[in-house]
Amino acid sequence: MKLSRPPARQPPETIVALIDVVFFLLVFFMLIGRMDATAPFEVSPPTATTGATMPSGGITLSVAETGALAIDGARIESGMLMEILSDRLAGSPGTLVRINAHRHAELRHVLPLVGRIETLGARDVVLVVTPETAPPSP
């Protein structure tokens, strides 16, 4: 009796190489593609100036981390802000207003103030910032 060996089977086609190529293409297009929306016109963001001398005079509006407000060091209720500012700005139109907000104050407490102050006729609205300091060396 003669036993014959079955014919050798061809190994199945491997798709590992194809998966690698698809992965590299995916990474390539993610790196070269733009993921953000572009404006239909040119936008030049403003430049912050730090270390410049703060203009003197005007009104200083302070915003706490919780959103509490104070004008020139006197705490006020948020509902009274526009009335107090309109009285102060009516006496001297074109007054400078500084907004000094706590570093952890949310933007929802600060940004609406800028628009509301501009509608009252303030000459400039200045946001007070602190320059970032270098970490102490060991």
CSV table of N, CA, C and O in Angstrom, one decimal:
chain,number,residue,atom,x,y,z
A,1,MET,N,0.8,-1.1,0.0
A,1,MET,CA,0.0,0.0,0.0
A,1,MET,C,0.9,1.2,0.0
A,1,MET,O,1.8,1.4,0.8
A,2,LYS,N,0.5,2.0,-0.9
A,2,LYS,CA,1.3,3.3,-1.1
A,2,LYS,C,0.5,4.5,-0.6
A,2,LYS,O,-0.6,4.6,-1.0
A,3,LEU,N,1.0,5.2,0.4
A,3,LEU,CA,0.4,6.4,0.9
A,3,LEU,C,1.0,7.6,0.2
A,3,LEU,O,2.2,7.8,0.1
A,4,SER,N,0.1,8.4,-0.3
A,4,SER,CA,0.6,9.7,-0.9
A,4,SER,C,0.3,10.9,0.0
A,4,SER,O,-0.7,10.9,0.7
A,5,ARG,N,1.2,11.7,-0.1
A,5,ARG,CA,1.0,12.9,0.7
A,5,ARG,C,0.0,13.9,-0.1
A,5,ARG,O,0.0,14.0,-1.3
A,6,PRO,N,-0.8,14.5,0.8
A,6,PRO,CA,-1.7,15.5,0.1
A,6,PRO,C,-0.9,16.7,-0.5
A,6,PRO,O,0.2,17.0,0.1
A,7,PRO,N,-1.3,17.3,-1.5
A,7,PRO,CA,-0.6,18.4,-2.1
A,7,PRO,C,-0.5,19.5,-1.1
A,7,PRO,O,-1.4,19.8,-0.3
A,8,ALA,N,0.7,20.2,-1.1
A,8,ALA,CA,0.9,21.3,-0.1
A,8,ALA,C,0.0,22.4,-0.5
A,8,ALA,O,-0.2,22.8,-1.6
A,9,ARG,N,-0.6,23.0,0.6
A,9,ARG,CA,-1.5,24.1,0.4
A,9,ARG,C,-0.7,25.4,0.3
A,9,ARG,O,0.2,25.5,1.1
A,10,GLN,N,-1.2,26.3,-0.5
A,10,GLN,CA,-0.6,27.6,-0.5
A,10,GLN,C,-1.0,28.4,0.7
A,10,GLN,O,-2.2,28.3,1.1
A,11,PRO,N,-0.1,29.1,1.4
A,11,PRO,CA,-0.5,29.9,2.5
A,11,PRO,C,-1.5,31.0,2.1
A,11,PRO,O,-1.3,31.5,1.0
A,12,PRO,N,-2.4,31.3,3.0
A,12,PRO,CA,-3.4,32.3,2.6
A,12,PRO,C,-2.7,33.7,2.4
A,12,PRO,O,-1.6,34.0,3.0
A,13,GLU,N,-3.2,34.5,1.5
A,13,GLU,CA,-2.6,35.8,1.3
A,13,GLU,C,-2.7,36.6,2.6
A,13,GLU,O,-3.8,36.7,3.2
A,14,THR,N,-1.6,37.2,2.9
A,14,THR,CA,-1.6,38.1,4.1
A,14,THR,C,-2.0,39.5,3.8
A,14,THR,O,-1.6,40.0,2.7
A,15,ILE,N,-2.8,40.1,4.6
A,15,ILE,CA,-3.2,41.5,4.3
A,15,ILE,C,-2.5,42.5,5.3
A,15,ILE,O,-2.9,43.6,5.3
A,16,VAL,N,-1.6,42.0,6.0
A,16,VAL,CA,-0.8,42.9,6.9
A,16,VAL,C,-0.2,44.0,6.2
A,16,VAL,O,-0.2,45.2,6.6
A,17,ALA,N,0.4,43.7,5.1
A,17,ALA,CA,1.1,44.8,4.3
A,17,ALA,C,0.1,45.8,3.9
A,17,ALA,O,0.3,47.0,3.9
A,18,LEU,N,-1.1,45.4,3.5
A,18,LEU,CA,-2.2,46.3,3.0
A,18,LEU,C,-2.6,47.2,4.2
A,18,LEU,O,-2.8,48.4,4.1
A,19,ILE,N,-2.8,46.6,5.4
A,19,ILE,CA,-3.2,47.4,6.6
A,19,ILE,C,-2.1,48.4,6.9
A,19,ILE,O,-2.5,49.6,7.2
A,20,ASP,N,-0.8,48.1,6.8
A,20,ASP,CA,0.2,49.1,7.0
A,20,ASP,C,0.1,50.2,6.1
A,20,ASP,O,0.3,51.4,6.5
A,21,VAL,N,-0.1,49.9,4.8
A,21,VAL,CA,-0.2,51.0,3.8
A,21,VAL,C,-1.4,51.9,4.1
A,21,VAL,O,-1.2,53.1,4.1
A,22,VAL,N,-2.5,51.3,4.4
A,22,VAL,CA,-3.7,52.2,4.7
A,22,VAL,C,-3.4,53.0,6.0
A,22,VAL,O,-3.8,54.2,6.0
A,23,PHE,N,-2.8,52.4,7.0
A,23,PHE,CA,-2.5,53.2,8.2
A,23,PHE,C,-1.6,54.4,7.9
A,23,PHE,O,-1.8,55.5,8.3
A,24,PHE,N,-0.5,54.1,7.1
A,24,PHE,CA,0.4,55.2,6.7
A,24,PHE,C,-0.3,56.3,5.9
A,24,PHE,O,0.0,57.5,6.1
A,25,LEU,N,-1.2,55.9,5.0
A,25,LEU,CA,-1.9,56.9,4.2
A,25,LEU,C,-2.8,57.7,5.2
A,25,LEU,O,-2.9,59.0,5.0
A,26,LEU,N,-3.5,57.1,6.1
A,26,LEU,CA,-4.3,57.8,7.0
A,26,LEU,C,-3.5,58.8,7.8
A,26,LEU,O,-3.9,60.0,8.0
A,27,VAL,N,-2.4,58.4,8.4
A,27,VAL,CA,-1.6,59.3,9.1
A,27,VAL,C,-1.1,60.5,8.2
A,27,VAL,O,-1.1,61.6,8.6
A,28,PHE,N,-0.7,60.1,7.0
A,28,PHE,CA,-0.2,61.2,6.1
A,28,PHE,C,-1.2,62.2,5.9
A,28,PHE,O,-1.0,63.4,5.9
A,29,PHE,N,-2.4,61.8,5.5
A,29,PHE,CA,-3.5,62.8,5.2
A,29,PHE,C,-3.9,63.6,6.5
A,29,PHE,O,-4.4,64.7,6.4
A,30,MET,N,-3.8,62.9,7.6
A,30,MET,CA,-4.2,63.7,8.9
A,30,MET,C,-3.2,64.8,9.1
A,30,MET,O,-3.5,65.8,9.6
A,31,LEU,N,-1.9,64.5,8.8
A,31,LEU,CA,-0.9,65.5,9.1
A,31,LEU,C,-0.9,66.6,8.1
A,31,LEU,O,-0.6,67.8,8.4
A,32,ILE,N,-1.2,66.4,6.8
A,32,ILE,CA,-1.2,67.5,5.8
A,32,ILE,C,-2.5,68.2,5.7
A,32,ILE,O,-2.5,69.3,5.2
A,33,GLY,N,-3.6,67.6,6.2
A,33,GLY,CA,-4.9,68.2,6.0
A,33,GLY,C,-5.1,69.2,7.0
A,33,GLY,O,-4.6,69.3,8.1
A,34,ARG,N,-6.0,70.2,6.7
A,34,ARG,CA,-6.4,71.3,7.6
A,34,ARG,C,-7.7,70.8,8.3
A,34,ARG,O,-8.6,70.5,7.6
A,35,MET,N,-7.6,70.8,9.6
A,35,MET,CA,-8.8,70.4,10.4
A,35,MET,C,-9.6,71.6,10.9
A,35,MET,O,-10.7,71.3,11.4
A,36,ASP,N,-9.1,72.8,10.7
A,36,ASP,CA,-9.9,73.9,11.2
A,36,ASP,C,-10.6,74.6,10.1
A,36,ASP,O,-10.2,74.5,8.9
A,37,ALA,N,-11.6,75.4,10.4
A,37,ALA,CA,-12.3,76.2,9.4
A,37,ALA,C,-11.5,77.4,9.1
A,37,ALA,O,-10.9,78.0,9.9
A,38,THR,N,-11.4,77.7,7.8
A,38,THR,CA,-10.6,78.9,7.4
A,38,THR,C,-11.6,80.0,7.1
A,38,THR,O,-12.7,79.8,6.6
A,39,ALA,N,-11.2,81.2,7.4
A,39,ALA,CA,-12.1,82.4,7.2
A,39,ALA,C,-12.1,82.7,5.7
A,39,ALA,O,-11.1,82.5,5.0
A,40,PRO,N,-13.2,83.2,5.2
A,40,PRO,CA,-13.2,83.6,3.7
A,40,PRO,C,-12.4,84.9,3.4
A,40,PRO,O,-12.4,85.3,2.3
A,41,PHE,N,-11.8,85.5,4.5
A,41,PHE,CA,-11.0,86.7,4.3
A,41,PHE,C,-9.8,86.6,5.2
A,41,PHE,O,-9.8,85.7,6.1
A,42,GLU,N,-8.9,87.5,5.0
A,42,GLU,CA,-7.7,87.4,5.8
A,42,GLU,C,-7.9,88.0,7.2
A,42,GLU,O,-8.6,89.0,7.4
A,43,VAL,N,-7.5,87.2,8.3
A,43,VAL,CA,-7.6,87.7,9.6
A,43,VAL,C,-6.3,87.8,10.3
A,43,VAL,O,-5.5,86.9,10.3
A,44,SER,N,-6.0,89.0,10.8
A,44,SER,CA,-4.7,89.2,11.5
A,44,SER,C,-5.1,89.4,13.0
A,44,SER,O,-5.6,90.5,13.4
A,45,PRO,N,-4.8,88.5,13.9
A,45,PRO,CA,-5.1,88.6,15.3
A,45,PRO,C,-4.3,89.8,15.9
A,45,PRO,O,-3.2,90.1,15.4
A,46,PRO,N,-4.9,90.4,17.0
A,46,PRO,CA,-4.2,91.5,17.6
A,46,PRO,C,-2.9,91.0,18.3
A,46,PRO,O,-2.8,89.8,18.7
A,47,THR,N,-2.0,91.9,18.6
A,47,THR,CA,-0.8,91.6,19.3
A,47,THR,C,-0.9,92.2,20.7
A,47,THR,O,-1.2,93.4,20.8
A,48,ALA,N,-0.6,91.4,21.7
A,48,ALA,CA,-0.7,91.8,23.0
A,48,ALA,C,0.6,92.5,23.4
A,48,ALA,O,1.7,92.1,22.9
A,49,THR,N,0.5,93.6,24.1
A,49,THR,CA,1.8,94.3,24.5
A,49,THR,C,1.9,94.2,26.0
A,49,THR,O,0.9,94.5,26.8
A,50,THR,N,2.9,93.5,26.5
A,50,THR,CA,3.1,93.4,27.9
A,50,THR,C,4.3,94.3,28.3
A,50,THR,O,5.2,94.5,27.5
A,51,GLY,N,4.3,94.7,29.5
A,51,GLY,CA,5.4,95.5,30.0
A,51,GLY,C,5.2,97.0,29.6
A,51,GLY,O,6.0,97.8,30.0
A,52,ALA,N,4.1,97.3,28.9
A,52,ALA,CA,3.8,98.7,28.6
A,52,ALA,C,3.2,99.4,29.8
A,52,ALA,O,2.6,98.8,30.6
A,53,THR,N,3.5,100.7,29.9
A,53,THR,CA,2.9,101.4,31.0
A,53,THR,C,1.4,101.5,30.9
A,53,THR,O,0.9,101.8,29.8
A,54,MET,N,0.7,101.2,32.0
A,54,MET,CA,-0.8,101.3,32.0
A,54,MET,C,-1.2,102.7,31.9
A,54,MET,O,-0.7,103.6,32.6
A,55,PRO,N,-2.2,103.0,31.0
A,55,PRO,CA,-2.6,104.4,30.9
A,55,PRO,C,-3.3,104.8,32.3
A,55,PRO,O,-3.9,104.0,32.9
A,56,SER,N,-3.1,106.1,32.6
A,56,SER,CA,-3.6,106.5,33.9
A,56,SER,C,-5.0,107.1,33.7
A,56,SER,O,-5.4,107.4,32.6
A,57,GLY,N,-5.7,107.2,34.8
A,57,GLY,CA,-7.1,107.8,34.8
A,57,GLY,C,-8.1,106.7,34.3
A,57,GLY,O,-7.7,105.6,34.1
A,58,GLY,N,-9.3,107.1,34.2
A,58,GLY,CA,-10.3,106.2,33.7
A,58,GLY,C,-11.0,105.4,34.9
A,58,GLY,O,-10.8,105.8,36.0
A,59,ILE,N,-11.6,104.4,34.5
A,59,ILE,CA,-12.4,103.5,35.4
A,59,ILE,C,-11.8,102.1,35.4
A,59,ILE,O,-11.4,101.6,34.3
A,60,THR,N,-11.6,101.5,36.6
A,60,THR,CA,-11.1,100.2,36.7
A,60,THR,C,-12.3,99.3,37.1
A,60,THR,O,-12.8,99.5,38.2
A,61,LEU,N,-12.6,98.3,36.3
A,61,LEU,CA,-13.7,97.3,36.6
A,61,LEU,C,-13.0,96.0,36.9
A,61,LEU,O,-12.2,95.5,36.1
A,62,SER,N,-13.2,95.5,38.1
A,62,SER,CA,-12.6,94.3,38.5
A,62,SER,C,-13.6,93.1,38.5
A,62,SER,O,-14.7,93.3,38.9
A,63,VAL,N,-13.1,92.0,38.0
A,63,VAL,CA,-14.0,90.8,37.9
A,63,VAL,C,-13.4,89.7,38.7
A,63,VAL,O,-12.2,89.3,38.4
A,64,ALA,N,-14.1,89.2,39.7
A,64,ALA,CA,-13.6,88.1,40.5
A,64,ALA,C,-13.7,86.7,39.8
A,64,ALA,O,-14.4,86.6,38.8
A,65,GLU,N,-13.1,85.7,40.4
A,65,GLU,CA,-13.2,84.4,39.8
A,65,GLU,C,-14.6,83.9,39.7
A,65,GLU,O,-15.0,83.2,38.8
A,66,THR,N,-15.4,84.3,40.6
A,66,THR,CA,-16.9,83.9,40.7
A,66,THR,C,-17.7,84.8,39.8
A,66,THR,O,-18.9,84.5,39.6
A,67,GLY,N,-17.2,85.9,39.2
A,67,GLY,CA,-18.0,86.8,38.4
A,67,GLY,C,-18.4,88.0,39.2
A,67,GLY,O,-19.1,88.9,38.6
A,68,ALA,N,-18.1,88.1,40.5
A,68,ALA,CA,-18.4,89.3,41.2
A,68,ALA,C,-17.7,90.5,40.6
A,68,ALA,O,-16.6,90.4,40.1
A,69,LEU,N,-18.4,91.7,40.7
A,69,LEU,CA,-17.8,92.9,40.1
A,69,LEU,C,-17.5,94.0,41.1
A,69,LEU,O,-18.1,94.1,42.2
A,70,ALA,N,-16.5,94.8,40.8
A,70,ALA,CA,-16.2,96.0,41.6
A,70,ALA,C,-15.8,97.1,40.6
A,70,ALA,O,-15.1,96.8,39.6
A,71,ILE,N,-16.1,98.3,41.0
A,71,ILE,CA,-15.7,99.5,40.2
A,71,ILE,C,-14.8,100.3,41.1
A,71,ILE,O,-15.3,100.8,42.1
A,72,ASP,N,-13.6,100.6,40.6
A,72,ASP,CA,-12.6,101.4,41.4
A,72,ASP,C,-12.5,100.9,42.8
A,72,ASP,O,-12.5,101.7,43.8
A,73,GLY,N,-12.6,99.6,43.1
A,73,GLY,CA,-12.4,99.1,44.4
A,73,GLY,C,-13.6,98.9,45.2
A,73,GLY,O,-13.6,98.4,46.3
A,74,ALA,N,-14.8,99.4,44.8
A,74,ALA,CA,-16.1,99.3,45.5
A,74,ALA,C,-16.9,98.2,44.8
A,74,ALA,O,-17.2,98.3,43.7
A,75,ARG,N,-17.3,97.2,45.6
A,75,ARG,CA,-18.0,96.1,45.1
A,75,ARG,C,-19.4,96.6,44.7
A,75,ARG,O,-20.1,97.4,45.4
A,76,ILE,N,-19.9,96.1,43.6
A,76,ILE,CA,-21.3,96.4,43.1
A,76,ILE,C,-22.0,95.1,42.7
A,76,ILE,O,-21.4,94.1,42.5
A,77,GLU,N,-23.3,95.3,42.6
A,77,GLU,CA,-24.1,94.1,42.1
A,77,GLU,C,-24.1,94.2,40.6
A,77,GLU,O,-24.0,95.3,40.0
A,78,SER,N,-24.1,93.0,39.9
A,78,SER,CA,-24.0,93.0,38.5
A,78,SER,C,-25.1,93.7,37.8
A,78,SER,O,-25.0,94.3,36.7
A,79,GLY,N,-26.3,93.8,38.4
A,79,GLY,CA,-27.5,94.5,37.8
A,79,GLY,C,-27.3,96.0,37.8
A,79,GLY,O,-27.9,96.7,37.0
A,80,MET,N,-26.4,96.5,38.6
A,80,MET,CA,-26.2,97.9,38.7
A,80,MET,C,-25.0,98.4,37.8
A,80,MET,O,-24.8,99.6,37.7
A,81,LEU,N,-24.3,97.5,37.2
A,81,LEU,CA,-23.1,97.8,36.5
A,81,LEU,C,-23.4,98.8,35.4
A,81,LEU,O,-22.7,99.9,35.3
A,82,MET,N,-24.4,98.6,34.5
A,82,MET,CA,-24.6,99.4,33.4
A,82,MET,C,-25.1,100.8,33.8
A,82,MET,O,-24.7,101.8,33.2
A,83,GLU,N,-25.9,100.9,34.9
A,83,GLU,CA,-26.3,102.2,35.3
A,83,GLU,C,-25.2,103.0,35.9
A,83,GLU,O,-25.1,104.2,35.6
A,84,ILE,N,-24.3,102.4,36.7
A,84,ILE,CA,-23.2,103.1,37.3
A,84,ILE,C,-22.2,103.5,36.2
A,84,ILE,O,-21.8,104.7,36.2
A,85,LEU,N,-21.9,102.6,35.3
A,85,LEU,CA,-21.0,103.0,34.2
A,85,LEU,C,-21.6,104.1,33.3
A,85,LEU,O,-20.8,105.0,32.9
A,86,SER,N,-22.9,104.0,33.0
A,86,SER,CA,-23.4,105.0,32.1
A,86,SER,C,-23.4,106.4,32.8
A,86,SER,O,-23.1,107.4,32.1
A,87,ASP,N,-23.6,106.4,34.1
A,87,ASP,CA,-23.5,107.7,34.9
A,87,ASP,C,-22.1,108.2,34.8
A,87,ASP,O,-21.8,109.4,34.6
A,88,ARG,N,-21.1,107.3,35.0
A,88,ARG,CA,-19.7,107.8,35.1
A,88,ARG,C,-19.2,108.2,33.7
A,88,ARG,O,-18.5,109.1,33.6
A,89,LEU,N,-19.7,107.5,32.6
A,89,LEU,CA,-19.2,107.8,31.3
A,89,LEU,C,-20.0,109.0,30.7
A,89,LEU,O,-19.5,109.7,29.8
A,90,ALA,N,-21.2,109.3,31.2
A,90,ALA,CA,-21.9,110.5,30.7
A,90,ALA,C,-21.3,111.7,31.2
A,90,ALA,O,-21.3,112.7,30.4
A,91,GLY,N,-20.7,111.7,32.3
A,91,GLY,CA,-20.0,112.9,32.8
A,91,GLY,C,-18.7,113.2,32.1
A,91,GLY,O,-18.3,114.4,32.0
A,92,SER,N,-18.0,112.2,31.6
A,92,SER,CA,-16.8,112.5,30.8
A,92,SER,C,-16.8,111.4,29.7
A,92,SER,O,-16.2,110.3,29.8
A,93,PRO,N,-17.4,111.8,28.5
A,93,PRO,CA,-17.4,110.8,27.4
A,93,PRO,C,-16.0,110.5,26.9
A,93,PRO,O,-15.1,111.4,27.0
A,94,GLY,N,-15.8,109.3,26.4
A,94,GLY,CA,-14.5,108.9,25.9
A,94,GLY,C,-13.5,108.5,27.0
A,94,GLY,O,-12.3,108.5,26.8
A,95,THR,N,-14.0,108.1,28.2
A,95,THR,CA,-13.2,107.7,29.3
A,95,THR,C,-12.6,106.3,29.0
A,95,THR,O,-13.3,105.4,28.4
A,96,LEU,N,-11.4,106.0,29.5
A,96,LEU,CA,-10.8,104.7,29.4
A,96,LEU,C,-11.4,103.8,30.5
A,96,LEU,O,-11.5,104.2,31.6
A,97,VAL,N,-11.7,102.6,30.1
A,97,VAL,CA,-12.1,101.6,31.1
A,97,VAL,C,-11.2,100.4,31.0
A,97,VAL,O,-10.9,99.8,30.0
A,98,ARG,N,-10.6,100.1,32.2
A,98,ARG,CA,-9.8,98.9,32.4
A,98,ARG,C,-10.6,97.8,33.0
A,98,ARG,O,-11.3,98.0,33.9
A,99,ILE,N,-10.4,96.6,32.4
A,99,ILE,CA,-11.0,95.4,33.0
A,99,ILE,C,-9.9,94.5,33.6
A,99,ILE,O,-9.0,94.1,32.8
A,100,ASN,N,-10.0,94.4,34.9
A,100,ASN,CA,-9.0,93.6,35.6
A,100,ASN,C,-9.6,92.3,36.1
A,100,ASN,O,-10.3,92.4,37.1
A,101,ALA,N,-9.5,91.2,35.4
A,101,ALA,CA,-10.2,90.0,35.7
A,101,ALA,C,-9.3,89.0,36.3
A,101,ALA,O,-8.1,89.0,36.0
A,102,HIS,N,-9.8,88.2,37.3
A,102,HIS,CA,-9.0,87.1,37.9
A,102,HIS,C,-8.6,86.1,36.8
A,102,HIS,O,-9.3,85.9,35.9
A,103,ARG,N,-7.4,85.6,37.0
A,103,ARG,CA,-6.9,84.7,36.0
A,103,ARG,C,-7.8,83.4,35.8
A,103,ARG,O,-7.8,82.8,34.7
A,104,HIS,N,-8.6,83.0,36.8
A,104,HIS,CA,-9.4,81.9,36.6
A,104,HIS,C,-10.9,82.2,36.3
A,104,HIS,O,-11.8,81.4,36.4
A,105,ALA,N,-11.2,83.5,36.1
A,105,ALA,CA,-12.5,84.0,35.8
A,105,ALA,C,-12.9,83.4,34.4
A,105,ALA,O,-12.1,83.4,33.5
A,106,GLU,N,-14.1,82.9,34.3
A,106,GLU,CA,-14.5,82.4,33.0
A,106,GLU,C,-14.8,83.5,32.0
A,106,GLU,O,-15.2,84.6,32.4
A,107,LEU,N,-14.6,83.2,30.8
A,107,LEU,CA,-14.8,84.2,29.7
A,107,LEU,C,-16.2,84.7,29.7
A,107,LEU,O,-16.5,85.8,29.3
A,108,ARG,N,-17.2,83.8,30.1
A,108,ARG,CA,-18.6,84.3,30.0
A,108,ARG,C,-18.8,85.4,31.0
A,108,ARG,O,-19.8,86.1,30.9
A,109,HIS,N,-17.9,85.6,32.0
A,109,HIS,CA,-18.1,86.8,32.9
A,109,HIS,C,-17.4,88.0,32.3
A,109,HIS,O,-17.8,89.1,32.7
A,110,VAL,N,-16.4,87.8,31.5
A,110,VAL,CA,-15.6,89.0,31.0
A,110,VAL,C,-16.0,89.5,29.6
A,110,VAL,O,-16.2,90.7,29.5
A,111,LEU,N,-16.2,88.6,28.7
A,111,LEU,CA,-16.4,89.1,27.3
A,111,LEU,C,-17.7,89.9,27.1
A,111,LEU,O,-17.6,90.9,26.4
A,112,PRO,N,-18.8,89.6,27.7
A,112,PRO,CA,-20.0,90.4,27.5
A,112,PRO,C,-19.8,91.8,28.1
A,112,PRO,O,-20.4,92.8,27.6
A,113,LEU,N,-18.9,92.0,29.1
A,113,LEU,CA,-18.7,93.3,29.6
A,113,LEU,C,-18.0,94.2,28.6
A,113,LEU,O,-18.4,95.4,28.5
A,114,VAL,N,-17.1,93.7,27.8
A,114,VAL,CA,-16.5,94.5,26.8
A,114,VAL,C,-17.5,95.2,25.8
A,114,VAL,O,-17.5,96.4,25.5
A,115,GLY,N,-18.4,94.3,25.3
A,115,GLY,CA,-19.4,94.9,24.3
A,115,GLY,C,-20.3,95.9,25.0
A,115,GLY,O,-20.6,96.9,24.4
A,116,ARG,N,-20.7,95.6,26.2
A,116,ARG,CA,-21.7,96.5,26.9
A,116,ARG,C,-21.0,97.8,27.2
A,116,ARG,O,-21.6,98.9,27.1
A,117,ILE,N,-19.7,97.8,27.6
A,117,ILE,CA,-19.0,99.0,27.9
A,117,ILE,C,-18.8,99.8,26.6
A,117,ILE,O,-18.9,101.1,26.6
A,118,GLU,N,-18.5,99.2,25.5
A,118,GLU,CA,-18.3,99.9,24.3
A,118,GLU,C,-19.6,100.7,23.8
A,118,GLU,O,-19.5,101.7,23.3
A,119,THR,N,-20.8,100.0,24.1
A,119,THR,CA,-22.0,100.7,23.7
A,119,THR,C,-22.3,101.9,24.5
A,119,THR,O,-23.1,102.8,24.1
A,120,LEU,N,-21.7,102.0,25.7
A,120,LEU,CA,-21.9,103.2,26.5
A,120,LEU,C,-21.0,104.4,26.1
A,120,LEU,O,-21.1,105.5,26.6
A,121,GLY,N,-20.1,104.2,25.2
A,121,GLY,CA,-19.2,105.3,24.7
A,121,GLY,C,-17.9,105.4,25.3
A,121,GLY,O,-17.3,106.5,25.3
A,122,ALA,N,-17.3,104.3,25.9
A,122,ALA,CA,-16.0,104.3,26.4
A,122,ALA,C,-15.0,104.5,25.3
A,122,ALA,O,-15.2,104.0,24.2
A,123,ARG,N,-14.0,105.3,25.5
A,123,ARG,CA,-13.0,105.6,24.5
A,123,ARG,C,-12.2,104.3,24.1
A,123,ARG,O,-12.1,103.9,23.0
A,124,ASP,N,-11.7,103.6,25.2
A,124,ASP,CA,-11.0,102.4,25.0
A,124,ASP,C,-11.3,101.4,26.1
A,124,ASP,O,-11.6,101.9,27.2
A,125,VAL,N,-11.3,100.1,25.8
A,125,VAL,CA,-11.5,99.1,26.8
A,125,VAL,C,-10.2,98.3,26.9
A,125,VAL,O,-9.8,97.7,25.9
A,126,VAL,N,-9.5,98.3,28.0
A,126,VAL,CA,-8.2,97.7,28.1
A,126,VAL,C,-8.4,96.5,29.0
A,126,VAL,O,-8.9,96.6,30.1
A,127,LEU,N,-7.9,95.3,28.6
A,127,LEU,CA,-7.9,94.1,29.4
A,127,LEU,C,-6.5,94.1,30.1
A,127,LEU,O,-5.5,94.0,29.4
A,128,VAL,N,-6.5,94.1,31.4
A,128,VAL,CA,-5.2,94.0,32.2
A,128,VAL,C,-4.7,92.6,32.2
A,128,VAL,O,-5.5,91.7,32.5
A,129,VAL,N,-3.5,92.4,31.8
A,129,VAL,CA,-2.9,91.0,31.8
A,129,VAL,C,-1.6,91.1,32.6
A,129,VAL,O,-0.9,92.1,32.8
A,130,THR,N,-1.1,89.9,33.1
A,130,THR,CA,0.1,89.8,33.8
A,130,THR,C,1.0,88.9,32.9
A,130,THR,O,0.6,87.9,32.4
A,131,PRO,N,2.2,89.4,32.6
A,131,PRO,CA,3.1,88.6,31.8
A,131,PRO,C,3.5,87.3,32.5
A,131,PRO,O,3.6,87.3,33.7
A,132,GLU,N,3.6,86.2,31.7
A,132,GLU,CA,4.0,84.9,32.3
A,132,GLU,C,5.4,85.0,32.7
A,132,GLU,O,6.3,85.5,32.0
A,133,THR,N,5.7,84.6,33.9
A,133,THR,CA,7.0,84.6,34.4
A,133,THR,C,7.7,83.2,34.2
A,133,THR,O,7.0,82.2,34.2
A,134,ALA,N,9.0,83.2,34.1
A,134,ALA,CA,9.7,82.0,33.9
A,134,ALA,C,9.7,81.2,35.2
A,134,ALA,O,9.7,81.8,36.3
A,135,PRO,N,9.7,79.9,35.2
A,135,PRO,CA,9.7,79.1,36.4
A,135,PRO,C,11.0,79.2,37.1
A,135,PRO,O,12.0,79.5,36.5
A,136,PRO,N,11.0,79.2,38.4
A,136,PRO,CA,12.2,79.4,39.2
A,136,PRO,C,13.2,78.3,38.9
A,136,PRO,O,12.8,77.1,38.7
A,137,SER,N,14.5,78.7,38.8
A,137,SER,CA,15.5,77.6,38.5
A,137,SER,C,15.9,76.9,39.8
A,137,SER,O,15.9,77.5,40.8
A,138,PRO,N,16.1,75.6,39.7
A,138,PRO,CA,16.4,74.8,40.9
A,138,PRO,C,17.8,75.1,41.5
A,138,PRO,O,18.6,75.7,41.0
